[in-house]
Amino acid sequence: MKPPPFDYVAPPSLDEAVAVLADEDQDSKVLAGGQSLIPLLSLRLAYPDVLVDLGRIDGLGSIEHADDTVVIGAMATQHEAETSHLLHELCPLVPEALANVAHPQIRSRGTVGGSVAHGDPAAELPAVVVALDATVRAVGPNGTRTIAARDLYSGMMTTTLREDEVLTSVEIPTVREGSGSACVEVARRAGDYAMAGAVAQVTVEKGTFADTRLVLFSVSDTPARIDAVERALTGAEAKPEVIARATAAAAEDLDLLADPRVSQDYARHLAEVVARRALTTALERSA
Ligand SMILES: Cc1cc2nc3c(=O)[nH]c(=O)nc-3n(C[C@H](O)[C@H](O)[C@H](O)COP(=O)(O)OP(=O)(O)OC[C@H]3O[C@@H](n4cnc5c(N)ncnc54)[C@H](O)[C@@H]3O)c2cc1C
């Protein structure tokens, strides 16, 4: 199908982009890599009057180390983040998760900010930013604000970003000593969206879990932080069998999204498997 008619602007500055977005006489939408938005338009699931392309605005594509975070500009492509030495060294969960996103062609156009702002519950990056307690920066007509990733996802593909705001960067805390992380997913074919996925990060001190993060994706309408597992593990002996007990117990209580492709029992089984594997691999890597 063809997209509905729309106007297109590519302003050279953030202020001008925000001014177009804030114009109440037209319904406008930010265009980043276009890898989700253009298919949505072609399927006639969105009807914006204007697309505001961020591609000509300088300074939105950098990846930089700042204090105890790595700051990824919204327009950095997923490929740039996946191959960033800085991220491999300081936030290895980000490139690991990105390697599971779609195919190289899509990652070479799709952006980090686009994936985080789109908020697809089956996507890897939203789960990563929630798991790592990242923050995002957004610029709108009233200036800049910082949003904790845990407050960003409010429902199915819905975020707390306002329609006249541009997400400008994502700040990822750098990994602590004694920490390990992993992203594990099950998909029908390499490059497909996951049927179930998990990202985990653990920090081990003196043989016990000092800090545990577990977020499941593709199982509910937002990235799902699994507090029950995090609570059960934190302070417990850092052993695979302890992980297995905690993930099995938590799987019973998961509130799963109805998916016509899989039975609830199978979805629950997959969620348990990816959670256990992600935490176990994170534990092995923490050594
Ligand atoms: C065949 C296919 C397979 C895919 N598989 C996966 C997958 O397995 N995992 C996965 O995570 N993704 C997958 N994707 C999606 C891909 O990762 C997209 O690149 C990503 O979801 C959106 O990034 P984008 O830069 O292309 O954003 P766009 O498509 O340009 O925008 C997406 C949405 O976010 C908004 N937006 C974008 N940037 C900003 C910003 N800076 N500030 C405010 N709002 C913004 C837009 O207005 C739009 O609503 C797939 C895509 C395709 C086509």
Coordinates of C-alpha atoms and ligand atoms in Angstrom, one line a residue:
M1 CA 0.0 0.0 0.0
K2 CA 1.0 3.6 -0.5
P3 CA 1.2 6.1 2.4
P4 CA -1.5 8.8 2.7
P5 CA -0.3 12.2 1.4
F6 CA 1.9 14.2 3.8
D7 CA 4.1 17.3 3.8
Y8 CA 7.8 16.8 4.5
V9 CA 10.2 19.2 6.2
A10 CA 13.8 18.8 7.2
P11 CA 14.6 21.7 9.5
P12 CA 18.3 22.5 10.1
S13 CA 17.9 23.1 13.9
L14 CA 16.2 21.5 16.9
D15 CA 14.3 24.8 17.6
E16 CA 12.8 24.8 14.2
A17 CA 11.8 21.1 14.4
V18 CA 10.1 21.7 17.8
A19 CA 8.3 24.8 16.3
V20 CA 6.8 22.7 13.6
L21 CA 5.8 19.9 16.1
A22 CA 4.2 22.5 18.4
D23 CA 2.0 24.0 15.6
E24 CA -1.5 23.0 16.7
D25 CA -2.9 23.6 13.2
Q26 CA -1.3 20.4 11.8
D27 CA -0.6 16.9 13.0
S28 CA 3.1 16.4 12.7
K29 CA 5.4 13.4 13.4
V30 CA 9.1 13.1 13.9
L31 CA 10.9 11.1 11.2
A32 CA 14.2 9.5 12.2
G33 CA 15.3 6.4 10.4
G34 CA 11.8 5.7 9.1
Q35 CA 12.1 1.9 9.7
S36 CA 8.9 1.8 11.8
L37 CA 7.1 5.0 10.8
I38 CA 7.2 4.5 7.0
P39 CA 5.7 1.0 7.3
L40 CA 3.0 2.3 9.6
L41 CA 2.2 5.0 7.1
S42 CA 2.1 2.5 4.2
L43 CA -0.3 0.4 6.3
R44 CA -2.4 3.5 6.8
L45 CA -2.1 3.1 10.6
A46 CA -1.0 6.8 10.9
Y47 CA -2.1 9.9 9.1
P48 CA 0.2 12.8 9.9
D49 CA 0.0 16.1 8.0
V50 CA 3.7 16.7 8.2
L51 CA 6.8 14.6 8.7
V52 CA 9.6 16.4 10.5
D53 CA 12.9 14.8 9.5
L54 CA 15.6 15.2 12.1
G55 CA 18.3 14.1 9.6
R56 CA 19.7 17.6 8.9
I57 CA 20.1 18.7 12.5
D58 CA 23.8 18.6 13.6
G59 CA 24.9 17.1 16.9
L60 CA 22.2 14.4 17.4
G61 CA 24.3 11.5 16.3
S62 CA 27.2 11.3 18.7
I63 CA 28.1 8.5 21.2
E64 CA 30.1 10.0 24.1
H65 CA 31.4 9.0 27.5
A66 CA 30.3 11.5 30.2
D67 CA 31.1 10.7 33.9
D68 CA 29.4 7.4 34.7
T69 CA 27.2 7.3 31.6
V70 CA 27.5 6.8 27.9
V71 CA 25.3 9.4 26.1
I72 CA 23.9 8.2 22.8
G73 CA 22.5 10.9 20.5
A74 CA 19.0 10.1 19.3
M75 CA 20.1 10.0 15.6
A76 CA 23.0 7.6 16.1
T77 CA 22.1 4.6 14.0
Q78 CA 21.5 1.2 15.6
H79 CA 24.5 0.0 13.5
E80 CA 26.7 2.8 14.9
A81 CA 25.8 1.9 18.5
E82 CA 26.1 -1.8 17.8
T83 CA 29.7 -1.3 16.6
S84 CA 30.7 1.4 19.1
H85 CA 33.9 0.5 21.0
L86 CA 32.8 2.7 23.9
L87 CA 29.5 0.9 24.3
H88 CA 31.2 -2.5 23.9
E89 CA 33.5 -1.6 26.7
L90 CA 31.2 0.4 29.1
C91 CA 27.6 -0.7 28.3
P92 CA 28.0 -4.1 26.6
L93 CA 24.3 -5.0 26.9
V94 CA 23.4 -2.3 24.3
P95 CA 25.4 -3.7 21.4
E96 CA 24.5 -7.2 22.3
A97 CA 20.8 -6.4 22.2
L98 CA 21.2 -4.4 19.0
A99 CA 22.7 -7.4 17.2
N100 CA 19.2 -9.0 17.6
V101 CA 17.3 -6.1 16.0
A102 CA 16.0 -6.9 12.6
H103 CA 18.7 -7.1 9.8
P104 CA 21.8 -5.1 9.1
Q105 CA 20.0 -3.0 6.4
I106 CA 17.4 -1.9 9.0
R107 CA 20.0 -1.2 11.6
S108 CA 22.0 1.0 9.2
R109 CA 19.0 3.3 8.9
G110 CA 17.1 2.8 12.2
T111 CA 18.2 5.0 15.0
V112 CA 18.6 4.5 18.8
G113 CA 16.3 7.4 19.5
G114 CA 13.7 6.1 17.1
S115 CA 13.6 2.7 18.7
V116 CA 13.4 4.1 22.2
A117 CA 10.7 6.6 21.3
H118 CA 8.6 4.2 19.3
G119 CA 8.3 1.9 22.3
D120 CA 7.5 -1.3 20.6
P121 CA 7.0 -3.9 23.4
A122 CA 8.7 -6.5 21.2
A123 CA 11.8 -4.3 20.7
E124 CA 15.1 -4.9 22.4
L125 CA 16.3 -1.3 23.2
P126 CA 13.3 -0.2 25.3
A127 CA 13.9 -3.3 27.5
V128 CA 17.6 -2.4 27.8
V129 CA 17.0 1.2 28.8
V130 CA 14.4 0.1 31.4
A131 CA 16.7 -2.6 32.8
L132 CA 19.7 -0.3 33.0
D133 CA 17.8 2.6 34.6
A134 CA 18.8 4.8 31.7
T135 CA 17.4 8.3 31.3
V136 CA 16.3 10.1 28.1
R137 CA 16.5 13.8 27.3
A138 CA 13.7 15.4 25.4
V139 CA 13.4 19.0 24.0
G140 CA 10.1 20.7 23.6
P141 CA 8.6 24.2 23.4
N142 CA 9.2 24.6 27.2
G143 CA 12.8 23.5 27.1
T144 CA 14.6 20.3 28.0
R145 CA 13.5 17.6 30.4
T146 CA 14.9 14.4 31.6
I147 CA 12.7 11.3 31.9
A148 CA 13.7 8.1 33.7
A149 CA 13.3 5.1 31.3
R150 CA 11.1 3.4 33.9
D151 CA 8.6 6.3 33.5
L152 CA 8.8 6.3 29.7
Y153 CA 6.6 3.4 28.6
S154 CA 2.9 3.9 29.6
G155 CA 1.1 1.4 27.4
M156 CA 1.2 -0.4 24.0
M157 CA 3.6 1.7 21.8
T158 CA 2.8 4.7 24.0
T159 CA 5.3 6.8 25.8
T160 CA 5.2 9.8 28.1
L161 CA 7.0 11.9 25.5
R162 CA 4.7 14.7 24.4
E163 CA 3.8 15.1 20.7
D164 CA 5.8 18.4 20.5
E165 CA 8.9 16.9 22.0
V166 CA 12.0 15.5 20.3
L167 CA 14.0 12.8 22.1
T168 CA 17.6 14.1 21.8
S169 CA 19.7 11.5 23.7
V170 CA 19.7 8.4 25.8
E171 CA 22.0 8.2 28.8
I172 CA 23.1 4.7 29.8
P173 CA 24.9 4.1 33.1
T174 CA 28.2 2.4 32.6
V175 CA 28.6 -1.2 33.9
R176 CA 29.9 -1.7 37.4
E177 CA 32.8 -3.9 38.4
G178 CA 31.6 -7.4 39.2
S179 CA 28.6 -7.1 36.8
G180 CA 27.6 -9.2 33.9
S181 CA 24.7 -8.8 31.4
A182 CA 23.0 -10.7 28.6
C183 CA 20.2 -10.5 26.1
V184 CA 18.5 -13.7 25.1
E185 CA 15.5 -14.2 22.9
V186 CA 13.6 -16.7 20.9
A187 CA 12.5 -15.8 17.4
R188 CA 11.1 -17.9 14.6
R189 CA 13.9 -16.7 12.2
A190 CA 17.0 -14.7 12.8
G191 CA 16.0 -11.0 12.5
D192 CA 12.4 -11.5 13.3
Y193 CA 10.9 -9.8 16.3
A194 CA 11.3 -12.0 19.4
M195 CA 8.4 -14.3 20.5
A196 CA 9.9 -13.7 24.0
G197 CA 13.1 -12.0 25.1
A198 CA 14.9 -11.1 28.2
V199 CA 17.7 -8.7 29.2
A200 CA 19.5 -9.1 32.5
Q201 CA 22.3 -7.5 34.4
V202 CA 23.6 -8.8 37.7
T203 CA 26.3 -7.5 40.1
V204 CA 27.9 -10.1 42.3
E205 CA 29.7 -9.3 45.5
K206 CA 31.3 -11.9 47.8
G207 CA 29.3 -14.7 46.2
T208 CA 25.8 -13.1 46.5
F209 CA 23.7 -11.0 44.1
A210 CA 24.2 -7.4 45.1
D211 CA 22.0 -6.0 42.3
T212 CA 19.8 -7.8 39.8
R213 CA 17.9 -6.5 36.8
L214 CA 15.5 -8.5 34.6
V215 CA 13.3 -7.1 31.9
L216 CA 11.2 -9.2 29.6
F217 CA 10.1 -8.0 26.2
S218 CA 7.5 -9.3 23.7
V219 CA 5.5 -10.7 26.6
S220 CA 3.4 -7.7 27.7
D221 CA 2.3 -4.3 26.4
T222 CA 5.4 -2.5 27.8
P223 CA 8.9 -3.7 28.7
A224 CA 8.3 -5.7 31.8
R225 CA 10.6 -5.4 34.7
I226 CA 10.3 -8.6 36.8
D227 CA 10.4 -7.2 40.3
A228 CA 9.7 -10.6 41.9
V229 CA 12.9 -12.1 40.4
E230 CA 14.9 -9.1 41.2
R231 CA 13.8 -9.2 44.9
A232 CA 14.2 -12.9 45.2
L233 CA 17.8 -12.8 43.9
T234 CA 19.2 -9.7 45.4
G235 CA 21.1 -10.8 48.5
A236 CA 20.8 -14.5 47.6
E237 CA 23.6 -16.9 46.8
A238 CA 24.8 -16.2 43.2
K239 CA 24.2 -19.7 41.7
P240 CA 22.4 -20.9 38.6
E241 CA 20.0 -23.1 40.6
V242 CA 18.9 -20.1 42.7
I243 CA 18.2 -18.3 39.4
A244 CA 16.2 -21.3 38.1
R245 CA 14.0 -21.4 41.2
A246 CA 13.3 -17.7 41.1
T247 CA 12.4 -17.6 37.4
A248 CA 10.2 -20.7 37.7
A249 CA 8.3 -19.1 40.6
A250 CA 7.9 -15.7 38.8
A251 CA 6.7 -17.3 35.5
E252 CA 3.6 -18.6 37.3
D253 CA 2.5 -15.0 38.0
L254 CA 3.4 -13.4 34.7
D255 CA 0.6 -11.3 33.1
L256 CA 1.1 -12.3 29.5
L257 CA -0.2 -10.5 26.4
A258 CA -2.6 -12.6 24.4
D259 CA -0.9 -13.7 21.2
P260 CA -2.8 -15.7 18.7
R261 CA 0.4 -17.4 17.5
V262 CA 1.2 -19.2 20.7
S263 CA -0.7 -20.7 23.6
Q264 CA -0.5 -19.0 27.0
D265 CA 1.3 -22.1 28.4
Y266 CA 3.9 -22.0 25.7
A267 CA 4.4 -18.2 26.1
R268 CA 4.9 -18.7 29.8
H269 CA 7.4 -21.4 29.1
L270 CA 9.3 -19.2 26.7
A271 CA 9.4 -16.3 29.1
E272 CA 10.8 -18.5 31.9
V273 CA 13.4 -20.0 29.5
V274 CA 14.7 -16.6 28.2
A275 CA 14.7 -15.1 31.8
R276 CA 16.7 -18.0 33.2
R277 CA 19.2 -18.1 30.3
A278 CA 19.7 -14.3 30.4
L279 CA 20.3 -14.3 34.1
T280 CA 22.6 -17.4 34.0
T281 CA 24.7 -15.9 31.2
A282 CA 24.9 -12.6 33.0
L283 CA 26.1 -14.4 36.1
E284 CA 28.8 -16.3 34.1
R285 CA 29.9 -13.0 32.6
S286 CA 30.1 -11.3 36.0
A287 CA 33.1 -13.4 37.0
Ligands
LIG1 C1 11.3 -5.7 8.8 C2 11.6 -5.0 10.1 C3 12.0 -5.7 11.2 C4 12.3 -5.1 12.4 N1 12.7 -5.9 13.5 C5 12.9 -5.3 14.7 C6 13.4 -6.0 15.8 O1 13.5 -7.3 15.7 N2 13.6 -5.4 16.9 C7 13.5 -4.0 17.0 O2 13.7 -3.4 18.1 N3 13.1 -3.3 16.0 C8 12.8 -3.9 14.8 N4 12.4 -3.1 13.7 C9 12.2 -1.6 13.9 C10 13.5 -0.9 13.8 O3 14.3 -1.1 14.9 C11 13.2 0.7 13.8 O4 14.4 1.2 13.3 C12 12.9 1.4 15.1 O5 11.8 0.8 15.7 C13 12.5 2.8 14.9 O6 13.7 3.6 14.6 P1 13.7 4.6 13.4 O7 14.9 5.5 13.6 O8 13.6 3.9 12.1 O9 12.4 5.5 13.8 P2 11.2 6.0 12.8 O10 10.6 4.9 12.1 O11 11.6 7.2 12.0 O12 10.2 6.5 14.0 C14 9.5 5.6 14.8 C15 8.6 6.4 15.7 O13 9.3 7.1 16.7 C16 9.1 8.5 16.6 N5 10.5 9.1 16.8 C17 11.6 8.7 16.1 N6 12.7 9.4 16.6 C18 12.2 10.2 17.5 C19 12.8 11.2 18.3 N7 14.1 11.4 18.3 N8 12.0 11.9 19.2 C20 10.7 11.7 19.2 N9 10.1 10.8 18.5 C21 10.8 10.1 17.7 C22 8.5 8.7 15.2 O14 7.7 9.9 15.2 C23 7.7 7.5 15.1 O15 6.5 7.6 15.8 C24 12.1 -3.7 12.5 C25 11.8 -2.9 11.4 C26 11.5 -3.6 10.2 C27 11.1 -2.7 9.0

